[in-house]
mmCIF file of C-alpha atoms in Angstrom:
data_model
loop_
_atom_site.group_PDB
_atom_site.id
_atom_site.type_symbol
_atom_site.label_atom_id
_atom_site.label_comp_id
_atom_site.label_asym_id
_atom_site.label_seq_id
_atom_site.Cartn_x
_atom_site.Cartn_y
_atom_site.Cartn_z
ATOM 1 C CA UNK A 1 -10.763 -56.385 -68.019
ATOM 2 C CA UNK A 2 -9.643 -53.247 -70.218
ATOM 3 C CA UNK A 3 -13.559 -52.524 -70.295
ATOM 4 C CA UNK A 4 -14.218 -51.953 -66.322
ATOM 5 C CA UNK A 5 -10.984 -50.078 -66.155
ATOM 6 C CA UNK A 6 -11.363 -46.821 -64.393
ATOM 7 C CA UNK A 7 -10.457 -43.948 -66.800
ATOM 8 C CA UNK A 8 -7.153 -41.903 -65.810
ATOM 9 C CA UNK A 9 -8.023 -39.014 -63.822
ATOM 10 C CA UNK A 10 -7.671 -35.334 -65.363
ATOM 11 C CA UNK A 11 -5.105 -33.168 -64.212
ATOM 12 C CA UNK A 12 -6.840 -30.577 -62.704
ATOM 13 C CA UNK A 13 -5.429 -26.802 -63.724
ATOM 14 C CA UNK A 14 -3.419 -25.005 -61.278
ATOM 15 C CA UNK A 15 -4.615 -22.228 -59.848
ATOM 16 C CA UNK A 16 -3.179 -18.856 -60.937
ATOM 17 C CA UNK A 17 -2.319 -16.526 -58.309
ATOM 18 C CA UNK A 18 -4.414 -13.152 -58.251
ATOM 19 C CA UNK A 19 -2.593 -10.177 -59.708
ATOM 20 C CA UNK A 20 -3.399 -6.486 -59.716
ATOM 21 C CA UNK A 21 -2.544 -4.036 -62.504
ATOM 22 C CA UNK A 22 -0.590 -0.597 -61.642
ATOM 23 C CA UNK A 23 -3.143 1.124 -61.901
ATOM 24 C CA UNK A 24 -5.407 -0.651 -59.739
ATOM 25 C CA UNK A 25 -3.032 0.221 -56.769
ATOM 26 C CA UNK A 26 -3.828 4.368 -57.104
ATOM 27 C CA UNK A 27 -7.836 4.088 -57.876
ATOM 28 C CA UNK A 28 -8.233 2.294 -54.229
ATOM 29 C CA UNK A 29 -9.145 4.795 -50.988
ATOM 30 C CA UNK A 30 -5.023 4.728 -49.806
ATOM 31 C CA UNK A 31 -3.954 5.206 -53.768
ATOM 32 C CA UNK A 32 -6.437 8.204 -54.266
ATOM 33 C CA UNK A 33 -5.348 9.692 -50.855
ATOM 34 C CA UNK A 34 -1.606 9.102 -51.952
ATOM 35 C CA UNK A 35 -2.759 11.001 -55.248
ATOM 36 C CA UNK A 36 -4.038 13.881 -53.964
ATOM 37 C CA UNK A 37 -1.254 14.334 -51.088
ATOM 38 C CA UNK A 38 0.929 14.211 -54.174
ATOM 39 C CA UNK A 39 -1.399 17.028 -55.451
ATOM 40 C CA UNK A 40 -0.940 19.256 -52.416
ATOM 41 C CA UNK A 41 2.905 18.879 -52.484
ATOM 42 C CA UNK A 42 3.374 19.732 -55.553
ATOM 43 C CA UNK A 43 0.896 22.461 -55.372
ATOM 44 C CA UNK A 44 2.484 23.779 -51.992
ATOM 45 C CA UNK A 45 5.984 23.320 -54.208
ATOM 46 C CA UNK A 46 4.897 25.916 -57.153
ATOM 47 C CA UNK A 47 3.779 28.336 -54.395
ATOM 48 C CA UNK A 48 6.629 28.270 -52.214
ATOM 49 C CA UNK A 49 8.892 28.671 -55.617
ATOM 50 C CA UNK A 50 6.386 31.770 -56.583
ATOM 51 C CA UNK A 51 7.013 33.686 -53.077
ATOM 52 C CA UNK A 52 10.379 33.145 -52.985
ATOM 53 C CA UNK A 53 10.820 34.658 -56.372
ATOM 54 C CA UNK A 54 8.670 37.705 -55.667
ATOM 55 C CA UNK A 55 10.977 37.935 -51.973
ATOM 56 C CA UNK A 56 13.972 37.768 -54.778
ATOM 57 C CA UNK A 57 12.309 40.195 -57.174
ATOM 58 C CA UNK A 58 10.661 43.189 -54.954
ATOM 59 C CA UNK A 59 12.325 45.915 -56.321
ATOM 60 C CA UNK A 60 10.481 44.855 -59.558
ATOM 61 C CA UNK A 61 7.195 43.014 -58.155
ATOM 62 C CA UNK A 62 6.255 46.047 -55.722
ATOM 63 C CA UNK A 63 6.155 48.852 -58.184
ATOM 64 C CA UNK A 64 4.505 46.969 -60.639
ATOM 65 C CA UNK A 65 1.490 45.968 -58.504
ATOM 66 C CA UNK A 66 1.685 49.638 -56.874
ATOM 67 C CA UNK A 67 1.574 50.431 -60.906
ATOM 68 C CA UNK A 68 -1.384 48.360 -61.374
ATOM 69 C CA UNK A 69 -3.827 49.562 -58.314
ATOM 70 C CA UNK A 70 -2.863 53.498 -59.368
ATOM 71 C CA UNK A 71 -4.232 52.068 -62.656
ATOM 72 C CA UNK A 72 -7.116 50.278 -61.756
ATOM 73 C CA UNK A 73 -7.909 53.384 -59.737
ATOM 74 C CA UNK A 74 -7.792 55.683 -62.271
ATOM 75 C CA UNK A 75 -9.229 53.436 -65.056
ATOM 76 C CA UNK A 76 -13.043 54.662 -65.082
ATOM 77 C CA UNK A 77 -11.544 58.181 -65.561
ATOM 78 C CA UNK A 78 -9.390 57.850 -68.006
ATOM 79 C CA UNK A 79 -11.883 55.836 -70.001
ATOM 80 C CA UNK A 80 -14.269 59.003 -69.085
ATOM 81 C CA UNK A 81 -11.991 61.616 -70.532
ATOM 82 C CA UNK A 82 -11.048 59.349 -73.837
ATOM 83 C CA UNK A 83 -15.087 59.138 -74.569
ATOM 84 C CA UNK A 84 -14.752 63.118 -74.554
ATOM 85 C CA UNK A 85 -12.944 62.885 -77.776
ATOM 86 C CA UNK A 86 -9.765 63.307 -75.977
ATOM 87 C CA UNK A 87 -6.793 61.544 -77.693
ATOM 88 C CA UNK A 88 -5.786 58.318 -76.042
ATOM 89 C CA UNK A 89 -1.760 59.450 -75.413
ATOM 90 C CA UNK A 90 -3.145 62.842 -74.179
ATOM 91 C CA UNK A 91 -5.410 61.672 -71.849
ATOM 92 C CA UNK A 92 -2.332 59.485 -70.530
ATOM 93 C CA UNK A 93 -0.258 61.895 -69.736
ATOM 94 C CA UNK A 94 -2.747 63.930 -68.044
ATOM 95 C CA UNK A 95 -3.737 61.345 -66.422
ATOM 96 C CA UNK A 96 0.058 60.298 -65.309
ATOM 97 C CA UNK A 97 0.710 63.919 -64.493
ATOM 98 C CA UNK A 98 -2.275 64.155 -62.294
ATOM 99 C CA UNK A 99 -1.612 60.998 -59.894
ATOM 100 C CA UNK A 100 2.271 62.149 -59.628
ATOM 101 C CA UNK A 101 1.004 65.911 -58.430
ATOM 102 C CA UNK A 102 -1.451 64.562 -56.321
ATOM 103 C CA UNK A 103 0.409 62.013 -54.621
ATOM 104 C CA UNK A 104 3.463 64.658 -54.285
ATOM 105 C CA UNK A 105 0.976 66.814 -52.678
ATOM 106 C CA UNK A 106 -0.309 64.124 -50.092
ATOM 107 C CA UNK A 107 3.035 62.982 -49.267
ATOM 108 C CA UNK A 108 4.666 66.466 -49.077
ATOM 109 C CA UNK A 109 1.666 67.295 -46.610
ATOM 110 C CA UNK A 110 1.801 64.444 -44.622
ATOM 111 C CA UNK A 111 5.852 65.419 -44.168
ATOM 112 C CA UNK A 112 5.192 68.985 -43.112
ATOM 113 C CA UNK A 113 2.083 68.109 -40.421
ATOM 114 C CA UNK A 114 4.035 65.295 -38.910
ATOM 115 C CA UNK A 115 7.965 66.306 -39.098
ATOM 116 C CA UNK A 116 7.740 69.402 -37.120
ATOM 117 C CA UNK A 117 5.470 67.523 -34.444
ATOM 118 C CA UNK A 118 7.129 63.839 -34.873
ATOM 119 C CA UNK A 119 9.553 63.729 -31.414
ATOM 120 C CA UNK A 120 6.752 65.429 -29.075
ATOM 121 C CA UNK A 121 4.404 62.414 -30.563
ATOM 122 C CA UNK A 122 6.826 60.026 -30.215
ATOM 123 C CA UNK A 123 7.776 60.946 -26.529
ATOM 124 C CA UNK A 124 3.446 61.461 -25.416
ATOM 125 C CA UNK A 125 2.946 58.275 -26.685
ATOM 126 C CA UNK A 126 5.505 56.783 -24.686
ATOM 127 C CA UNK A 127 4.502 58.966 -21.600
ATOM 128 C CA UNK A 128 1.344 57.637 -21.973
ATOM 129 C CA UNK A 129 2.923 53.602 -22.438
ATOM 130 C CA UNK A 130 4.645 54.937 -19.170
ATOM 131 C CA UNK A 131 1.975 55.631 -17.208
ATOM 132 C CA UNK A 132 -0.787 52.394 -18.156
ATOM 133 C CA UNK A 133 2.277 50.524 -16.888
ATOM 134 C CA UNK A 134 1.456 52.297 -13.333
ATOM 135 C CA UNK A 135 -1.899 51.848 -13.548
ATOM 136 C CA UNK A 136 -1.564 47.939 -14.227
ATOM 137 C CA UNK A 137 0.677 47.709 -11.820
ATOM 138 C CA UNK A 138 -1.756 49.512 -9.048
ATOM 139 C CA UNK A 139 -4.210 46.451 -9.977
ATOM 140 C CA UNK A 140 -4.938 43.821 -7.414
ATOM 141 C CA UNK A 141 -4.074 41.430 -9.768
ATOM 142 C CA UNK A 142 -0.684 39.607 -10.174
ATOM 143 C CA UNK A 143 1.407 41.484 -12.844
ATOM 144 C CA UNK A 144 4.771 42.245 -11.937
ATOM 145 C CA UNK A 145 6.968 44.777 -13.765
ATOM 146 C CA UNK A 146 8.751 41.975 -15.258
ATOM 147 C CA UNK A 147 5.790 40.453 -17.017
ATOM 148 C CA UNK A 148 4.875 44.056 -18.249
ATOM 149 C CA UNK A 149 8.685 45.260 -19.327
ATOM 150 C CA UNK A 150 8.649 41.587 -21.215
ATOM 151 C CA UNK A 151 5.476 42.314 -22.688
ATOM 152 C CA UNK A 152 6.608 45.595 -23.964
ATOM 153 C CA UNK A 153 10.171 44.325 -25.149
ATOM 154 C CA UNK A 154 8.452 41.599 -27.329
ATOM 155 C CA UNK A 155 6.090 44.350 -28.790
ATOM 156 C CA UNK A 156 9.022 46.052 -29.571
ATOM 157 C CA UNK A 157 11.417 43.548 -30.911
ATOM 158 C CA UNK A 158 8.176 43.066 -33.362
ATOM 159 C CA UNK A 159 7.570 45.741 -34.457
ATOM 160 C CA UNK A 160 11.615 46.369 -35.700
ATOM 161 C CA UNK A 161 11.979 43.191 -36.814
ATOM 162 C CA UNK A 162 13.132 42.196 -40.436
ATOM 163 C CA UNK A 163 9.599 40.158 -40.617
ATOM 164 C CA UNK A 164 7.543 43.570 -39.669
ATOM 165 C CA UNK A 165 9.502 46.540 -41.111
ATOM 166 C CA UNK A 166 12.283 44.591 -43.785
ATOM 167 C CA UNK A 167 10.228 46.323 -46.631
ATOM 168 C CA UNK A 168 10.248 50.255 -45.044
ATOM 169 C CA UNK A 169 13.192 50.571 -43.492
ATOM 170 C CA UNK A 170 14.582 48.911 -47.016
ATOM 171 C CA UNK A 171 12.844 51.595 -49.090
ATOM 172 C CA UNK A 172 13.875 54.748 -46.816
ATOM 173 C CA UNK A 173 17.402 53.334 -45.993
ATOM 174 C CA UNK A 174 18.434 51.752 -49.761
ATOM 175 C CA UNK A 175 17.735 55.744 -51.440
ATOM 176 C CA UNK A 176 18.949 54.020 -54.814
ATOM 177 C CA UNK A 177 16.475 51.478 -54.692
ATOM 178 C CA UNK A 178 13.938 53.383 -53.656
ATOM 179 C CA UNK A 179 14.379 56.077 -56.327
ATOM 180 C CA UNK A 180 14.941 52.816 -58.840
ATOM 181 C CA UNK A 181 11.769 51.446 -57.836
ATOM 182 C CA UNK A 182 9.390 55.111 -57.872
ATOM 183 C CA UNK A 183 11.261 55.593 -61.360
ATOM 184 C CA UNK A 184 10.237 51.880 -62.568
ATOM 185 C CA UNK A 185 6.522 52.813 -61.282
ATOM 186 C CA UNK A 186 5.905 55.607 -63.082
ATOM 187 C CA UNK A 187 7.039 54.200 -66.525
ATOM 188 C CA UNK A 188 5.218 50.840 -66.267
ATOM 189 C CA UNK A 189 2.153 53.259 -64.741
ATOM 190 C CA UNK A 190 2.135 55.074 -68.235
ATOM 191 C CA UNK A 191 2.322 52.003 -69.952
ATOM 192 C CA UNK A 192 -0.697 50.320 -67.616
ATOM 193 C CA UNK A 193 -2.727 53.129 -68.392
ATOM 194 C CA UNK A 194 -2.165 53.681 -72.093
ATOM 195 C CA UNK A 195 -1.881 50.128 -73.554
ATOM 196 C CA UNK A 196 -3.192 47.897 -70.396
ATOM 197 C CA UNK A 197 -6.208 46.406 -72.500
ATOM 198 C CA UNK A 198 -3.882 45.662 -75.358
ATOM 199 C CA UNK A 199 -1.136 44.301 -73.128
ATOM 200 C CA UNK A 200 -3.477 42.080 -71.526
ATOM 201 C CA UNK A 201 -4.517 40.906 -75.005
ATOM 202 C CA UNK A 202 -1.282 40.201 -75.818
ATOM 203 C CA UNK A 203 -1.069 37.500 -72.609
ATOM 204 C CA UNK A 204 -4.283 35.937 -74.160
ATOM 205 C CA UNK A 205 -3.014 35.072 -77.292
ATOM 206 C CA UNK A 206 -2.245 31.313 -76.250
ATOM 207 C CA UNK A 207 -6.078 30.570 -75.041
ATOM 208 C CA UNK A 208 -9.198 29.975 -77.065
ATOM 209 C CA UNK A 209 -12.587 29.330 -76.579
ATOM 210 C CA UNK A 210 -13.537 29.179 -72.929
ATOM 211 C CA UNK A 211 -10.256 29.414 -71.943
ATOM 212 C CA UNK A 212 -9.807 33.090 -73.699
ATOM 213 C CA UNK A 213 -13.581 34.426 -72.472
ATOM 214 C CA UNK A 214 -12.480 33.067 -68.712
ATOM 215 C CA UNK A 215 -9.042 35.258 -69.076
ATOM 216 C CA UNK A 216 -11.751 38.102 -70.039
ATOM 217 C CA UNK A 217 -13.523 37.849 -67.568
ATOM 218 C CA UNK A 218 -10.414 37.662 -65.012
ATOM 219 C CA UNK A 219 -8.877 40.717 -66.244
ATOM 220 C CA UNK A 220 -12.361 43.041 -66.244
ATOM 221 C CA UNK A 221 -13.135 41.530 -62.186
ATOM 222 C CA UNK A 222 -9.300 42.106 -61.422
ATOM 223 C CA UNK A 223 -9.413 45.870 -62.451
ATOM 224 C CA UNK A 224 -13.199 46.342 -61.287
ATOM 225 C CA UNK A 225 -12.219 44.960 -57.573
ATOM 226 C CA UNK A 226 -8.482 46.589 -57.070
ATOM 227 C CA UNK A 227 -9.908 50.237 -58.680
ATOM 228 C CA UNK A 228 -13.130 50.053 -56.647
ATOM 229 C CA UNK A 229 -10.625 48.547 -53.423
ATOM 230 C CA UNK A 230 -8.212 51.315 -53.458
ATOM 231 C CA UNK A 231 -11.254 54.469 -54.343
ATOM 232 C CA UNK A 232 -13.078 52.778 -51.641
ATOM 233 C CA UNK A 233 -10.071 52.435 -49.139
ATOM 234 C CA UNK A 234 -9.214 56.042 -49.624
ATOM 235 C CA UNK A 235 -12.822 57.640 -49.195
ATOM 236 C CA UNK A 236 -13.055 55.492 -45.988
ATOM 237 C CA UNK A 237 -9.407 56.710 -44.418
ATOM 238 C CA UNK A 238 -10.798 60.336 -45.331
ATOM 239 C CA UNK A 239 -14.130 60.045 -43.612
ATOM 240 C CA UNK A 240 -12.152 58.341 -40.482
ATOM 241 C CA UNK A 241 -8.970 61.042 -40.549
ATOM 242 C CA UNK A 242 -11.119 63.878 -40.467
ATOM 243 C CA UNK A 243 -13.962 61.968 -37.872
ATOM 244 C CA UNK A 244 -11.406 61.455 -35.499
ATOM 245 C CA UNK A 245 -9.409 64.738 -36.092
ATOM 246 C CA UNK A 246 -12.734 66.869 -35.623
ATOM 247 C CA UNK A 247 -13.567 65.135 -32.402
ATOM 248 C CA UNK A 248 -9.570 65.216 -31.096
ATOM 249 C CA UNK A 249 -9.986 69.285 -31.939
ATOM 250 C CA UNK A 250 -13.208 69.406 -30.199
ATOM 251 C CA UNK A 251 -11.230 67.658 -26.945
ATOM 252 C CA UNK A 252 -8.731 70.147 -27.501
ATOM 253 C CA UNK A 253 -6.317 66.932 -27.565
ATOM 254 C CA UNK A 254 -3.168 68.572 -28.248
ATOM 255 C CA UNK A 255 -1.466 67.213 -31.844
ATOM 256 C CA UNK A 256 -4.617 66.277 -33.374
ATOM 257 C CA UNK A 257 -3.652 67.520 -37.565
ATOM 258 C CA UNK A 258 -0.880 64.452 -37.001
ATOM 259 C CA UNK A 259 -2.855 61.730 -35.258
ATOM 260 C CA UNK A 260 -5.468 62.720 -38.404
ATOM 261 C CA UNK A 261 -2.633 62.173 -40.625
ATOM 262 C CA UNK A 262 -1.457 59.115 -39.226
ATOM 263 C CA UNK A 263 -5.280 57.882 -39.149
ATOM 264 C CA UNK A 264 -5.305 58.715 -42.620
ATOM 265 C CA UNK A 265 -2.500 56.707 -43.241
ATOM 266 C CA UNK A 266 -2.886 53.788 -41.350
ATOM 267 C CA UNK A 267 -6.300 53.034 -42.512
ATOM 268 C CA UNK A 268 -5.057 51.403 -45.785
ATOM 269 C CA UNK A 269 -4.095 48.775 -43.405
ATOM 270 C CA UNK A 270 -7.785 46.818 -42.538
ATOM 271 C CA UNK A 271 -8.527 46.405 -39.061
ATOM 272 C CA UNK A 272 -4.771 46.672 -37.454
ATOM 273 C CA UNK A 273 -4.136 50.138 -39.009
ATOM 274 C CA UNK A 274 -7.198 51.542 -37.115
ATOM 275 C CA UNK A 275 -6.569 49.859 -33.884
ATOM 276 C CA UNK A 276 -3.364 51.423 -33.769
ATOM 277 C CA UNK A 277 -4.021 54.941 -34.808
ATOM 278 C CA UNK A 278 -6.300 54.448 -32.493
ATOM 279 C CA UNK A 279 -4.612 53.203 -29.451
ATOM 280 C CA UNK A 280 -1.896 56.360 -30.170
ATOM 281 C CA UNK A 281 -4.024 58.688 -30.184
ATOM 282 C CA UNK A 282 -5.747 57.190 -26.446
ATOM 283 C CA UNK A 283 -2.004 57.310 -25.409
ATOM 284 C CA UNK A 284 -1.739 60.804 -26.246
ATOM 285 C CA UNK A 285 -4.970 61.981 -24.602
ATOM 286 C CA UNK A 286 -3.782 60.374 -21.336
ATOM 287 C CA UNK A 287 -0.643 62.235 -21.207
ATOM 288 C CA UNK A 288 -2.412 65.521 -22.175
ATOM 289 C CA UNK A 289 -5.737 65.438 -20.739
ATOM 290 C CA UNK A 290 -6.193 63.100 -17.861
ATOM 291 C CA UNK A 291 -8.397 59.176 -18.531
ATOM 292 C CA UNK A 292 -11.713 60.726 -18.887
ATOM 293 C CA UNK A 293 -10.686 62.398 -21.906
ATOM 294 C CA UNK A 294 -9.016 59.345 -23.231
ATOM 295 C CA UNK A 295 -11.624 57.662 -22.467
ATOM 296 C CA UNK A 296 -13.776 59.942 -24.640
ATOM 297 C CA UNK A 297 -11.357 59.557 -27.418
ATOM 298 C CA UNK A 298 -11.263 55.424 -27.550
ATOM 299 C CA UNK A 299 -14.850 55.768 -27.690
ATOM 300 C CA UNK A 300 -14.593 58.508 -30.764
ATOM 301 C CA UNK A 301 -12.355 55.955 -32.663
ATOM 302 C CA UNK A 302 -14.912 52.694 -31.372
ATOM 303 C CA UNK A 303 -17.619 54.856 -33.024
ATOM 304 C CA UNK A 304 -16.234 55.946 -36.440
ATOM 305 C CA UNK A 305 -14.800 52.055 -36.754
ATOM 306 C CA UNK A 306 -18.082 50.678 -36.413
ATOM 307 C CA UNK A 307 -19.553 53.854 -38.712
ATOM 308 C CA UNK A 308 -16.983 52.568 -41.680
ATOM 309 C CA UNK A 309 -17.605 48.937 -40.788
ATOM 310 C CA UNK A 310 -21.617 48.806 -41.158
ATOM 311 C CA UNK A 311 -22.340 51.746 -43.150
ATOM 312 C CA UNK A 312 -19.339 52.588 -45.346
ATOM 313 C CA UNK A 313 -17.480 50.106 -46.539
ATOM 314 C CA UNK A 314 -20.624 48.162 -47.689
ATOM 315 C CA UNK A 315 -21.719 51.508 -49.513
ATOM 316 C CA UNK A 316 -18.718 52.823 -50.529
ATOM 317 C CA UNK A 317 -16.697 49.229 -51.563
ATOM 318 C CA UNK A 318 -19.897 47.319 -52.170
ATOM 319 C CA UNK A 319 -20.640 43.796 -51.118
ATOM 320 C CA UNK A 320 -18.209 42.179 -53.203
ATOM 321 C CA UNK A 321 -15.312 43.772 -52.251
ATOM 322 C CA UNK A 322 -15.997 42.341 -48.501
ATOM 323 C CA UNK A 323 -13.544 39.769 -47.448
ATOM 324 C CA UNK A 324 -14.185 38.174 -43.940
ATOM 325 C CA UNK A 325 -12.252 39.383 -41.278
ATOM 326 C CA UNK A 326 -10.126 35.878 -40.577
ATOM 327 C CA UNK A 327 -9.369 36.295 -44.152
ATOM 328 C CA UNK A 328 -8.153 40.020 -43.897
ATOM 329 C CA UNK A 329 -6.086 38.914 -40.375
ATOM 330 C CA UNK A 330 -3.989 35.899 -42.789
ATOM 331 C CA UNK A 331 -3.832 37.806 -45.589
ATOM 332 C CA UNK A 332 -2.220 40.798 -43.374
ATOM 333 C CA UNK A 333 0.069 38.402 -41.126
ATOM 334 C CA UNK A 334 1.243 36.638 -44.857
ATOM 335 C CA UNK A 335 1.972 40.118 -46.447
ATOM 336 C CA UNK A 336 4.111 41.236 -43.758
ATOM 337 C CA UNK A 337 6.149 37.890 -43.140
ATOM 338 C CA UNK A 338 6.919 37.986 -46.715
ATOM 339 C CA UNK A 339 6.959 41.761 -47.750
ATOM 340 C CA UNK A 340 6.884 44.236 -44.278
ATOM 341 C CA UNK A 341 4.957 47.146 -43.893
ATOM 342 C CA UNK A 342 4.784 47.175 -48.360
ATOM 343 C CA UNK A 343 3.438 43.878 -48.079
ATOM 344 C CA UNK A 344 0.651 44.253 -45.615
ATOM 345 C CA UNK A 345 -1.209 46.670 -47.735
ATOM 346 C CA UNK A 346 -1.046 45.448 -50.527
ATOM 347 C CA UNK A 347 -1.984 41.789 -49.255
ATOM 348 C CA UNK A 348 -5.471 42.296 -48.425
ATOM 349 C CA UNK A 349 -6.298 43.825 -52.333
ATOM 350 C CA UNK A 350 -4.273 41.180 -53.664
ATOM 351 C CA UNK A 351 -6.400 38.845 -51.294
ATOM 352 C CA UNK A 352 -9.693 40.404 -52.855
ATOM 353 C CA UNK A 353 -8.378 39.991 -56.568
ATOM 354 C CA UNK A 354 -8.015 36.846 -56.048
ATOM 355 C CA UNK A 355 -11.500 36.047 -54.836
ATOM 356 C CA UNK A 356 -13.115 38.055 -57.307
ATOM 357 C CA UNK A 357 -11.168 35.256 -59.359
ATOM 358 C CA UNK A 358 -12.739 32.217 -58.027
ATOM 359 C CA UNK A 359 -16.338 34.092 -58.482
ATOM 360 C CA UNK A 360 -16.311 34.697 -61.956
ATOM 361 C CA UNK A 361 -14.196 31.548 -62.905
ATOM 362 C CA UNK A 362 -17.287 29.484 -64.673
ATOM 363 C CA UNK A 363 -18.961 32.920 -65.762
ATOM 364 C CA UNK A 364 -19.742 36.201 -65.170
ATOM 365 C CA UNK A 365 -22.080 35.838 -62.193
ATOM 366 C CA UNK A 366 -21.089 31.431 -61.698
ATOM 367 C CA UNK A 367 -18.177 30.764 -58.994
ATOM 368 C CA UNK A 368 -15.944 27.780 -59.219
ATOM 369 C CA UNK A 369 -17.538 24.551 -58.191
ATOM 370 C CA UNK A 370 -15.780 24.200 -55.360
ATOM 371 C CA UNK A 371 -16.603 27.883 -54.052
ATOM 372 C CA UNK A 372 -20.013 27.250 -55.673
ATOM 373 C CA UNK A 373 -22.816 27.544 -52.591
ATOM 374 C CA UNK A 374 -24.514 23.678 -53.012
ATOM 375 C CA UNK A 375 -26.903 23.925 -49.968
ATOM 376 C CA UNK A 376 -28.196 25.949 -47.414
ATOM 377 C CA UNK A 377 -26.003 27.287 -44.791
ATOM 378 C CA UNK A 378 -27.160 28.542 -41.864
ATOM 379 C CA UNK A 379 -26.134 27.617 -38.289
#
């Protein structure tokens, strides 16, 4: 009997339930997506934390980046003078003594054409605000005085907010910090200009290798773009101040060596500065001459815009100082939320630093991959 007897079955194994590692859970589609949100906080943390501290830190952050563009401006001719033969603490203070007369003379200037004239421009231009308000409200259209007086209000309330003016009416209000701050330019200025290349060095010291020929490369673009920025920005507001104050003369517009001054001026702000030297001076003509003339006079401005748009900037500033317009419209509206009127010129060459960055990141003519052009496009 034992030898037909069925053999005992096997236990069969039991079946061991699936696991997955850590690790498995963050190299899936929701775990990389989870990993790179991660990225963006933390990356949107370290940025926040680096505005806030320059907000905290003006009276130290402006005059050292003012102290860094005089520099970069002046940098080709101080190099110039020092291949003369010219010692290299000489040609410093020349070179420091230069800037500080000819900004002294450009500011003192600008006071004496403006001060004398400053209430009668003040009161055209709102003569002028007085009397487009009629004329809109003459149209067959719908616009009540309300709507208008609203309108005007918010413009207003803007334009002496904290958010627009904080940084100028701090500087001309605060004298001790302003006088703090010019004082703190000028010595870091002499420092920029006589050991810049050697304090750069110094910041160096902890790379190697590609690391160290990248920082190179970082700190030759940064000076190249914010010299060839600010030399550009000023031959441009020249060629517009005097444009517009020749053909304001011609017109016989009345307070035309101011509205130069103020175009002048204004023009180191891209785009908005323009529009709104430009727009005052309109007002003005209105009051003064009748529409026709105004007229004449938006046109004058229309004309030298589009003359520094197409034919100087890309001349004077060269292609690669060009920054789209969208980007020069953030860059603006972020400078003067976090720094005022200060802020919102020095945004757009801080902008353009910055880019000039990202293009010579892998090399001296190679972008960073992900600015790297990888097809064609055209639409």
């Amino acid at each position: 009997m034992s030898l037909f007897r069925r053999p005992a079955p096997r236990p069969t194994p039991e079946a061991k339930p699936v696991t997955r590692s850590a690790s498995a859970f963050w190299t899936d589609g929701p775990g990389r997506l989870a990993t790179r949100a991660v990225q963006i906080l933390a990356v949107l943390a370290v940025v926040a934390i680096f505005v806030w501290g320059m907000t905290q830190l003006s009276l130290v952050i402006i005059p050292v980046m003012i102290a860094l563009i005089l520099a970069s401006a002046i940098h080709p001719v101080l190099s110039w003078v020092r291949g003369k033969g010219v010692p290299s603490i000489l040609a410093t203070w020349l070179a420091l003594i230069a800037i500080i007369v000819v900004l002294s003379g450009l500011v003192f200037l600008i006071v004496q054409a403006v001060r004398s004239q400053w209430s009668e421009l003040f009161d055209s231009a709102a003569e002028g605000i007085d009397q487009l308000r009629d004329f809109v409200l003459g149209l067959p259209f719908s616009i009540t005085d309300e709507q208008i007086q609203d309108a005007t209000d918010a413009v207003t309330d803007f334009l002496t907010s904290a958010q627009f003016g904080s940084g100028a009416i701090a500087g001309v209000s605060a004298t001790a910090s302003f006088i703090t701050g010019l004082v703190l330019m000028v010595v870091v200025l002499f420092f920029f200009m006589k050991d810049g290349p050697r304090i750069w060095e110094f910041l160096l010291r902890p790379f190697e290798g590609v690391a160290y020929e990248r920082g190179k490369r970082i700190g030759t673009k940064a000076v190249d773009t914010l010299g060839g920025y600010v030399r550009g920005t000023a031959t441009v507001a020249a060629v517009d101040a005097i444009g517009i104050g020749v053909g304001l003369a011609i017109l016989q517009v009345p307070l035309a060596l101011p509205l130069a001054v103020i175009v002048f001026v204004l023009a180191f702000i891209p785009i908005v500065g323009a529009t709104l030297a430009g727009v005052l001076a309109a007002l003005v003509a209105l009051v003064a001459n009748g529409p026709v003339v105004a007229l004449i006079v938006i046109a004058i401005v229309v004309g030298v815009n589009q003359l520094e748009g197409n034919f100087l900037q890309p001349i004077v500033m060269g292609r690669s100082l060009r920054l789209h317009a969208l980007v020069i419209l953030l860059a603006l509206t972020a400078g003067t939320i976090v720094g005022g009127i200060v802020g919102a010129v020095l945004a757009v060459p801080i902008t353009a630093v910055a880019w000039g960055i990202v293009k010579v990141w892998n090399g001296p003519n190679e972008p960073a991959r992900p600015a790297r052009q990888k097809r064609a496009e055209t639409v």
